Coordinates of C-alpha atoms and ligand atoms in Angstrom, one line a residue:
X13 CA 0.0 0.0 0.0
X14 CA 2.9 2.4 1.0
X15 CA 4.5 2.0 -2.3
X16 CA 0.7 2.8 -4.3
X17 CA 0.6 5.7 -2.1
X18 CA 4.8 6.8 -2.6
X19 CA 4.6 6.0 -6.7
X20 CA 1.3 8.2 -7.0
X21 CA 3.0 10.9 -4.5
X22 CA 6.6 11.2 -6.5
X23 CA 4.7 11.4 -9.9
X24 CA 3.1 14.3 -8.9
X25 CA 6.2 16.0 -7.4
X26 CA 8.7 15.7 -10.5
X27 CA 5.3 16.9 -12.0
X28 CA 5.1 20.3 -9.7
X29 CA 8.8 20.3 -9.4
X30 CA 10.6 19.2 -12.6
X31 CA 12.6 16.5 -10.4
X32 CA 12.8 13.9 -8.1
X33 CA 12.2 14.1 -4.4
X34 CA 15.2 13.9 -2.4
X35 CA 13.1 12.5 0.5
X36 CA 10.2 10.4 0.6
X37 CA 8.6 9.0 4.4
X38 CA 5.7 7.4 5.5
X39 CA 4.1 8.2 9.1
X40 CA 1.8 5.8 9.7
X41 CA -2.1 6.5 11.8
X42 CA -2.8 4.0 14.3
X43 CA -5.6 1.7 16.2
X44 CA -5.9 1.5 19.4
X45 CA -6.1 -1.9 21.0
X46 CA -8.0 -0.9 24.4
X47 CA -7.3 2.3 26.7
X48 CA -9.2 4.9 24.9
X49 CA -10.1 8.4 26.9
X50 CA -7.0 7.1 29.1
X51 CA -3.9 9.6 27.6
X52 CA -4.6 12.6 28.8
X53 CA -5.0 12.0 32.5
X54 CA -1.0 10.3 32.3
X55 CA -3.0 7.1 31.8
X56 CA -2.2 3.8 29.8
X57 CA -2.8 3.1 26.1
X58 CA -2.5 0.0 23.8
X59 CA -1.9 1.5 19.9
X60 CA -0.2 0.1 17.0
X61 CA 1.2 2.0 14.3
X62 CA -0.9 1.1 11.1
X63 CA -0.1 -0.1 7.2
X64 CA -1.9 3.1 6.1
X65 CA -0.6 6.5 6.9
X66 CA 0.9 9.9 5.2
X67 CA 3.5 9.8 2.5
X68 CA 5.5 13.0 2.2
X69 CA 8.0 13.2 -0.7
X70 CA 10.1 16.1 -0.6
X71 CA 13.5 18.0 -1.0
X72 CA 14.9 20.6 1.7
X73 CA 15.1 24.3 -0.4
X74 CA 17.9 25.3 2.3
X75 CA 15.8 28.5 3.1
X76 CA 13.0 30.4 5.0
X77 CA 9.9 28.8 2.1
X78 CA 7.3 26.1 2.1
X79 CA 5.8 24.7 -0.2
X80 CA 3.7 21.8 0.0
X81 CA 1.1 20.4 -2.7
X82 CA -1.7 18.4 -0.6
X83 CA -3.0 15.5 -3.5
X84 CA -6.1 14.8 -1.4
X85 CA -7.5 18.3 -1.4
X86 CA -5.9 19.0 -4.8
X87 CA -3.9 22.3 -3.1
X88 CA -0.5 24.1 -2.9
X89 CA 0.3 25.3 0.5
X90 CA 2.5 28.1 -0.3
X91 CA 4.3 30.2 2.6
X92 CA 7.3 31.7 4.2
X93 CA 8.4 30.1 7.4
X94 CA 8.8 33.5 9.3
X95 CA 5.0 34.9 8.5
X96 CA 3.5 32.2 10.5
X97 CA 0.0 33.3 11.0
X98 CA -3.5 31.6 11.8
X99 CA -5.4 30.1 8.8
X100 CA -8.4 27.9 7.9
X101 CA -9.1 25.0 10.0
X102 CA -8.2 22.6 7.4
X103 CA -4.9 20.3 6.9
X104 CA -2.8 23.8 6.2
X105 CA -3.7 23.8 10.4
X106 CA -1.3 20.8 11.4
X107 CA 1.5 22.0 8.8
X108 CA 1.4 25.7 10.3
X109 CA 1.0 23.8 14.0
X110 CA 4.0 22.2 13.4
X111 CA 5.9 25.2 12.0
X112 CA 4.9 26.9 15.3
X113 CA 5.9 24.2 17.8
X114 CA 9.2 23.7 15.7
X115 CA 10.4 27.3 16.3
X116 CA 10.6 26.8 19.6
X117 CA 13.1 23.5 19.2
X118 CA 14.7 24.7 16.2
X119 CA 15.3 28.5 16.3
X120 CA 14.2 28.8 12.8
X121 CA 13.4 25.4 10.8
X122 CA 14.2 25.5 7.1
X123 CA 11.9 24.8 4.2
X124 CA 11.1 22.2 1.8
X125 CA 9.3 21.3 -1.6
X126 CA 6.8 18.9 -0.7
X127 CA 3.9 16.7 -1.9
X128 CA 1.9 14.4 0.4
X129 CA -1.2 12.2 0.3
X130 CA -3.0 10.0 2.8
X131 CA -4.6 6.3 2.1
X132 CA -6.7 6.4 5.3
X133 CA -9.8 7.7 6.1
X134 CA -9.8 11.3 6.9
X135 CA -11.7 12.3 10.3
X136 CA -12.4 9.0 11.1
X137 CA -10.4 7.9 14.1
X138 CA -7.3 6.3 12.8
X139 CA -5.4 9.6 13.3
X140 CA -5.2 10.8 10.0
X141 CA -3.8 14.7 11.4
X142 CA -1.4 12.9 13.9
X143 CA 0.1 11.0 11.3
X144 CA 0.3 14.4 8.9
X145 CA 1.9 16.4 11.6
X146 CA 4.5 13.9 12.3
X147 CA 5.3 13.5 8.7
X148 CA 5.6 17.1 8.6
X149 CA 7.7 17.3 11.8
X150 CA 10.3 15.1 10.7
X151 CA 10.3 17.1 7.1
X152 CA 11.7 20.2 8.5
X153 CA 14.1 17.9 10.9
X154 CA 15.5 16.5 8.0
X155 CA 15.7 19.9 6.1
X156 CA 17.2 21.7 8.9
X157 CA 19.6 18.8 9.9
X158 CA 18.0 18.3 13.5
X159 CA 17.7 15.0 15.0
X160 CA 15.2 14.9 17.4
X161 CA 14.1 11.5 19.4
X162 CA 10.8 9.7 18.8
X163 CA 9.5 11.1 22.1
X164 CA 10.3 14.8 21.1
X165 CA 9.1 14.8 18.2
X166 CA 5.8 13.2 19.2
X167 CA 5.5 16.0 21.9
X168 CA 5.9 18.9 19.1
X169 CA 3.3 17.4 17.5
X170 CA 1.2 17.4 20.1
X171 CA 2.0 21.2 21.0
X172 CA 1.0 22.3 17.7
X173 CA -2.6 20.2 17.8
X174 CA -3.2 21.6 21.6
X175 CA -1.9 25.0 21.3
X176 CA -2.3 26.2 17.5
X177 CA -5.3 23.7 16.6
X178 CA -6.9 24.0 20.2
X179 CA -7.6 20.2 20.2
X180 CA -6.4 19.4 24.1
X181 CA -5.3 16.2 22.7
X182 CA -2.8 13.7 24.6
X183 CA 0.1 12.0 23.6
X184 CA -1.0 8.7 22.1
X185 CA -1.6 9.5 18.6
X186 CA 1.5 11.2 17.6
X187 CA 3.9 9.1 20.1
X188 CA 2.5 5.8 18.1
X189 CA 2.8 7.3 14.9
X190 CA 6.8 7.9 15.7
X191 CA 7.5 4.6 17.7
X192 CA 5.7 2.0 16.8
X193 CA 7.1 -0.8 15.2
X194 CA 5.9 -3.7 13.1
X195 CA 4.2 -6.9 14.7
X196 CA 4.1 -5.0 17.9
X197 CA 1.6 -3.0 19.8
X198 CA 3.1 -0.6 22.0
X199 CA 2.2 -0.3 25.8
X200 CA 2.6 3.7 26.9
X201 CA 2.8 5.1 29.6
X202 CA 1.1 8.5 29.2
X203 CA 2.8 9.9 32.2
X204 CA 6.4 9.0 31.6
X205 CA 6.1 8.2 28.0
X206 CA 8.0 4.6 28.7
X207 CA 6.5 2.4 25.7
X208 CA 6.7 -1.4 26.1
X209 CA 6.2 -3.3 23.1
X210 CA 3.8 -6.5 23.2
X211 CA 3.7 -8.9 20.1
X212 CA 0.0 -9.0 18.2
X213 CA -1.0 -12.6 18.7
X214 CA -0.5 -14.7 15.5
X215 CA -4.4 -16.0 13.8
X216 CA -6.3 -12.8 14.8
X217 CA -6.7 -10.3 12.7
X218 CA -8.0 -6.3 13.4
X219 CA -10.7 -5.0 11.9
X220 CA -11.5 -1.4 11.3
X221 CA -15.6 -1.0 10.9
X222 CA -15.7 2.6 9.3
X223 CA -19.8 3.4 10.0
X224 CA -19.2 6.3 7.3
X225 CA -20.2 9.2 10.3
X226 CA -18.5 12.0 10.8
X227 CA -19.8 14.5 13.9
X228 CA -18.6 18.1 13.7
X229 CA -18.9 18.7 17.5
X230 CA -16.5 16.1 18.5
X231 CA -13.2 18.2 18.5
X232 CA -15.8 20.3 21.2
X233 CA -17.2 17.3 22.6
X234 CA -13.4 16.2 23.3
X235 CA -12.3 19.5 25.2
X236 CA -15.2 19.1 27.5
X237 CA -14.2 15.2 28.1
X238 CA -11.1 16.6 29.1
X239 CA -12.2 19.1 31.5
X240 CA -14.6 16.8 33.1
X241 CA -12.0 14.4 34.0
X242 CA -9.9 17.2 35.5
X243 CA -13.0 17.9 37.9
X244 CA -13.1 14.4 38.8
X245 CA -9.3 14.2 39.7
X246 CA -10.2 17.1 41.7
X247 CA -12.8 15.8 43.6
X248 CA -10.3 12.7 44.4
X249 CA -7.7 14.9 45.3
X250 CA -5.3 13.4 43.4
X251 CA -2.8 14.7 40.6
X252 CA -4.6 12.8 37.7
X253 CA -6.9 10.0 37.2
X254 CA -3.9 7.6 36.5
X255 CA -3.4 8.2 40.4
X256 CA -6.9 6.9 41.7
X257 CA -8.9 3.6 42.1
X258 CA -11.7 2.2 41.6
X259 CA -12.3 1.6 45.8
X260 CA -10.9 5.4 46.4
X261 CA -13.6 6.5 43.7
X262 CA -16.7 4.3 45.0
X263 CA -15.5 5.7 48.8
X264 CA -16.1 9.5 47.5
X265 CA -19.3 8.9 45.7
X266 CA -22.0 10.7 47.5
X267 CA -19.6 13.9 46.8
X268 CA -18.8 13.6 43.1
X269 CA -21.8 14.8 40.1
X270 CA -23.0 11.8 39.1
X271 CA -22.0 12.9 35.8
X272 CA -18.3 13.4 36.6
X273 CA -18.6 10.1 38.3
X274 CA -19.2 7.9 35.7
X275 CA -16.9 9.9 33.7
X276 CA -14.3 8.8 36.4
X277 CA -15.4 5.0 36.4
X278 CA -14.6 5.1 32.8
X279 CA -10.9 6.0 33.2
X280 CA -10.3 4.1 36.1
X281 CA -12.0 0.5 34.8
X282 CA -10.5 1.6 30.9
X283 CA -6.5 1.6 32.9
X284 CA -7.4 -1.7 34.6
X285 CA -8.6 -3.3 31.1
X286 CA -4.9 -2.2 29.5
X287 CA -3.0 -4.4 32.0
X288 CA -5.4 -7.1 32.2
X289 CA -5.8 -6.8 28.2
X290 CA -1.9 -7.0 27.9
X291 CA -1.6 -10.0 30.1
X292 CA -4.0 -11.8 28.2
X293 CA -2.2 -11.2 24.7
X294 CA 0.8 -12.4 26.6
X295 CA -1.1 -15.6 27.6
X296 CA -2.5 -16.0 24.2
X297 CA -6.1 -15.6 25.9
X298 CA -8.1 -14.8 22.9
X299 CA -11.6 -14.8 24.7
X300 CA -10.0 -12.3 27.8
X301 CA -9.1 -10.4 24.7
X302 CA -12.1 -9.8 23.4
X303 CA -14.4 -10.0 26.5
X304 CA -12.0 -6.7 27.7
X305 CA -12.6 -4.7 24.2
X306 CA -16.4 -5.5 25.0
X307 CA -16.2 -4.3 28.1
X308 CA -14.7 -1.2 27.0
X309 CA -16.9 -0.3 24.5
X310 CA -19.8 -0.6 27.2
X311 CA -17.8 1.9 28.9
X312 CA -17.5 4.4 26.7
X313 CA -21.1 3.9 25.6
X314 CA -22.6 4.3 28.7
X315 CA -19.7 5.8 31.2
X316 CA -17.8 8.3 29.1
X317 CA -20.7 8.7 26.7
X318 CA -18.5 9.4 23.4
X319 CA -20.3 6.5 21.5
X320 CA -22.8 7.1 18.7
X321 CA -26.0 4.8 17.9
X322 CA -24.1 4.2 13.6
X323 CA -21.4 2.8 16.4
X324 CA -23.4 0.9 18.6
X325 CA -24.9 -0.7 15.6
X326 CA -21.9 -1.7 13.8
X327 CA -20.2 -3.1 17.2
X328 CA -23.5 -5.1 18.0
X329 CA -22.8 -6.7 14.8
X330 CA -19.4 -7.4 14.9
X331 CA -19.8 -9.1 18.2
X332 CA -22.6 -11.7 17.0
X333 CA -20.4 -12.8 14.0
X334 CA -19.1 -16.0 14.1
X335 CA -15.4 -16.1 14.6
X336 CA -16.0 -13.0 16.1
X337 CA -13.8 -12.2 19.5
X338 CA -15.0 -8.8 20.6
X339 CA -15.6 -5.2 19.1
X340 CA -15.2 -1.5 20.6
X341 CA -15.9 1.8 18.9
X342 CA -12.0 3.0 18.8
X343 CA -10.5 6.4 18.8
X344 CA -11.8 9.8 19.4
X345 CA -15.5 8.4 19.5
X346 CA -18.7 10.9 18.7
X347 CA -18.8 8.8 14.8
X348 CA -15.8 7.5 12.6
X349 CA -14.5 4.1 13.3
X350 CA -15.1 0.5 15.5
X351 CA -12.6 -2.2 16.0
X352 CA -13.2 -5.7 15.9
X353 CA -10.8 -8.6 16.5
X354 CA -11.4 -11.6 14.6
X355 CA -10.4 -15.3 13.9
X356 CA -8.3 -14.8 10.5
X357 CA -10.5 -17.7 9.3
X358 CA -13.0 -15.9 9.3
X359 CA -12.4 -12.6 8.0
X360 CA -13.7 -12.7 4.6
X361 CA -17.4 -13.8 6.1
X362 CA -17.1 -11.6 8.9
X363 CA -16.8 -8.5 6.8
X364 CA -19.3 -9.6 3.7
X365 CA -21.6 -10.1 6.8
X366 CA -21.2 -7.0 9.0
X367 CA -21.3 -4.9 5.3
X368 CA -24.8 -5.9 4.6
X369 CA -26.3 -6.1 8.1
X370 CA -25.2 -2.2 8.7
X371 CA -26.0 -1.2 5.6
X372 CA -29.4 -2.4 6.3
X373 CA -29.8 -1.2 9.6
X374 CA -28.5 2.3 9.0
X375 CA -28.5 3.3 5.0
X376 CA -25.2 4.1 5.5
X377 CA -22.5 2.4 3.5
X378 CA -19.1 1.1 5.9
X379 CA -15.9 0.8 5.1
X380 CA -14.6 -2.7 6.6
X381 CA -11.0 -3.4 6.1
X382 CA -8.5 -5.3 8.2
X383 CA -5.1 -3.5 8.9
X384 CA -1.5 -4.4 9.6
X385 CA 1.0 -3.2 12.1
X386 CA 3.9 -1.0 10.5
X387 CA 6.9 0.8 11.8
X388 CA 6.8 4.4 12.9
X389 CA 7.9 7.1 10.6
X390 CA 10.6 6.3 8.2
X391 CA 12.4 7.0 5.2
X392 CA 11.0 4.7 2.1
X393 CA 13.0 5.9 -0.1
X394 CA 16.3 8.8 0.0
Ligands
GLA8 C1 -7.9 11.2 20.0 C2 -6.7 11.9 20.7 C3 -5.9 10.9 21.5 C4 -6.8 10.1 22.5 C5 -8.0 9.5 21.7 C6 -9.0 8.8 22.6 O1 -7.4 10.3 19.1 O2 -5.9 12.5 19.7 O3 -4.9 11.7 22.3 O4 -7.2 10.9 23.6 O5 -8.7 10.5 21.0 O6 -8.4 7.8 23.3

């Protein structure tokens, strides 16, 4: 897929540019195996970096100018470095982001000719932007001969989606998309960024159930998540929710909202499942597997509310089908993507099956693909 996505990308750079890139890389989105909501109170996560990703071909131009030819939007981002300045809220966002956060690292990064294109779906909760940014990121590294580590670069990224985008996002998306590495998923720690990486079991495979839903309010939604569960590690008295318990929670109750509550019992329980989850992929316990991504769903349906009824639908689904080991909506939530894990024997039934009965029982058409683990960003081709 990488190589579709790099042949289409280089043809249309010696077509903008009269010659071939110097650079071409790949930063791969992710899915996340269970601890979703988790990141951004210095929780645990379980994400593997994906098959399907950004290509950026490009060559450093040595001086203070961008420019960078989007092939999915079918535009030419055109700027110099030192006239950073707010713009729409489209993919220009990340790129200018990045510039932003850079500057601080970098003194002043230098400039490329670029030409990028994504074969994921956009907005849907395999972290499309995360993967652009980091793609980006390690552009100007590259150009401005600055080697950063996987860990700063991640956290640059992240700057430029919380501070210039104004999506209070946490770490997972970006770290995964520099660090993660082929047939592994990669336990993080979201408070001291350690990542630990755990083999995928052999004879499953992961499915991504795209329900074709997109909700505008989520980046909103996702801000007010966050502030929530900053009231509830609050009322626990404690630094963050990675630092409470589900006794030290029920003990406070009567004094928490109900709302922030649940919200709480969400993180708490969704922390738990990560270990447990990990041990069980260690064991080879398929049915602890997929009993935990159940579980979590259920969570974030009811708990963290951040599901959607396209989402419910296509999980409910997922879980009835034969070979079938459990499903979860995945990501962000609010619309976008489920994940399901499956018997490979079964794949080719399972997603004919969970097609039709969706389409059925929503109008909408999914998208229902399995994906592979990749390496984080990295050259394809110099
Ligand atoms: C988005 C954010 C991540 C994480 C997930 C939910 O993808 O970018 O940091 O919070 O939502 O787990």
């Amino acid at each position: 897929m990488e190589d579709i996505l790099k042949e289409k990308v280089v043809k249309k750079f010696r077509n903008l540019f009269g010659a071939d890139p110097e650079f071409v890389i790949f930063a791969p989105g992710r899915v996340n195996l269970i601890g979703e909501h988790t990141d951004y109170s210095d929780g645990f996560v379980l994400p593997f970096a994906i098959n399907l990703g950004i290509v950026l071909a490009f060559s450093p131009t040595n001086n203070d100018q961008i420019d960078i030819h989007a092939i999915d939007f079918d535009q030419l981002f055109s700027q110099k470095i030192s006239k950073n300045s707010k713009g729409p809220a489209d993919w220009t966002a990340y790129i200018k982001g990045v510039i932003w956060a850079l500057k601080n690292q970098i003194v002043q990064p230098k400039g490329f000719q670029g030409v990028v294109a994504g074969n994921m779906p956009i907005g849907a909760g395999l972290s499309s932007s995360a993967a652009l940014e980091v793609a980006a990121a390690k552009a100007f590294c590259i150009s401005s001969d600055v080697d950063l580590s996987n860990t700063e670069l991640a956290k640059i990224c992240q700057r430029a989606e919380r501070e210039w985008v104004s999506v209070n996002v946490g770490i997972m998306d970006q770290l995964i998309s520099t660090c993660g590495k082929q047939g592994q998923a990669v336990k993080l720690d979201c408070r001291t960024l350690e990542s630990k990486y755990i083999p995928i079991p052999d004879g499953i495979c992961f499915v991504v159930l795209d329900t074709s839903t997109r909700r505008e309010l989520s980046q909103s939604a996702y801000n007010t998540r966050h502030e929530e569960i900053e009231l509830a590690a609050q009322f626990l008295k404690v630094p963050a929710l990675r630092d409470a318990s589900l006794t030290m929670l029920t003990k406070e109750k009567v004094k928490i909202p109900s709302k922030i509550y649940r919200r709480a019992r969400h993180v708490i329980s969704e922390n738990d499942r990560v270990h447990t989850f990990v041990n069980a992929m260690k064991d080879y316990d398929l049915h602890k597997m997929g009993h935990l991504l159940n579980e979590s769903h259920t969570s974030l349906r009811d708990d963290f509310e951040v599901s959607s009824e396209e989402l419910n639908v296509i999980v409910d689904i997922s879980k009835a089908q034969p070979g079938a080991y459990g499903a979860r909506m995945a990501g962000a939530g609010f619309g976008g993507c489920a994940l399901a894990m499956v018997d490979e024997h079964f794949l080719d039934v399972f997603i004919r099956n969970v097609h039709h009965e969706y389409q059925m029982n929503t109008n909408f058409e999914p998208h229902i693909f399995s994906v592979e683990s990749s390496d984080g960003v990295h050259l394809v081709h110099s």
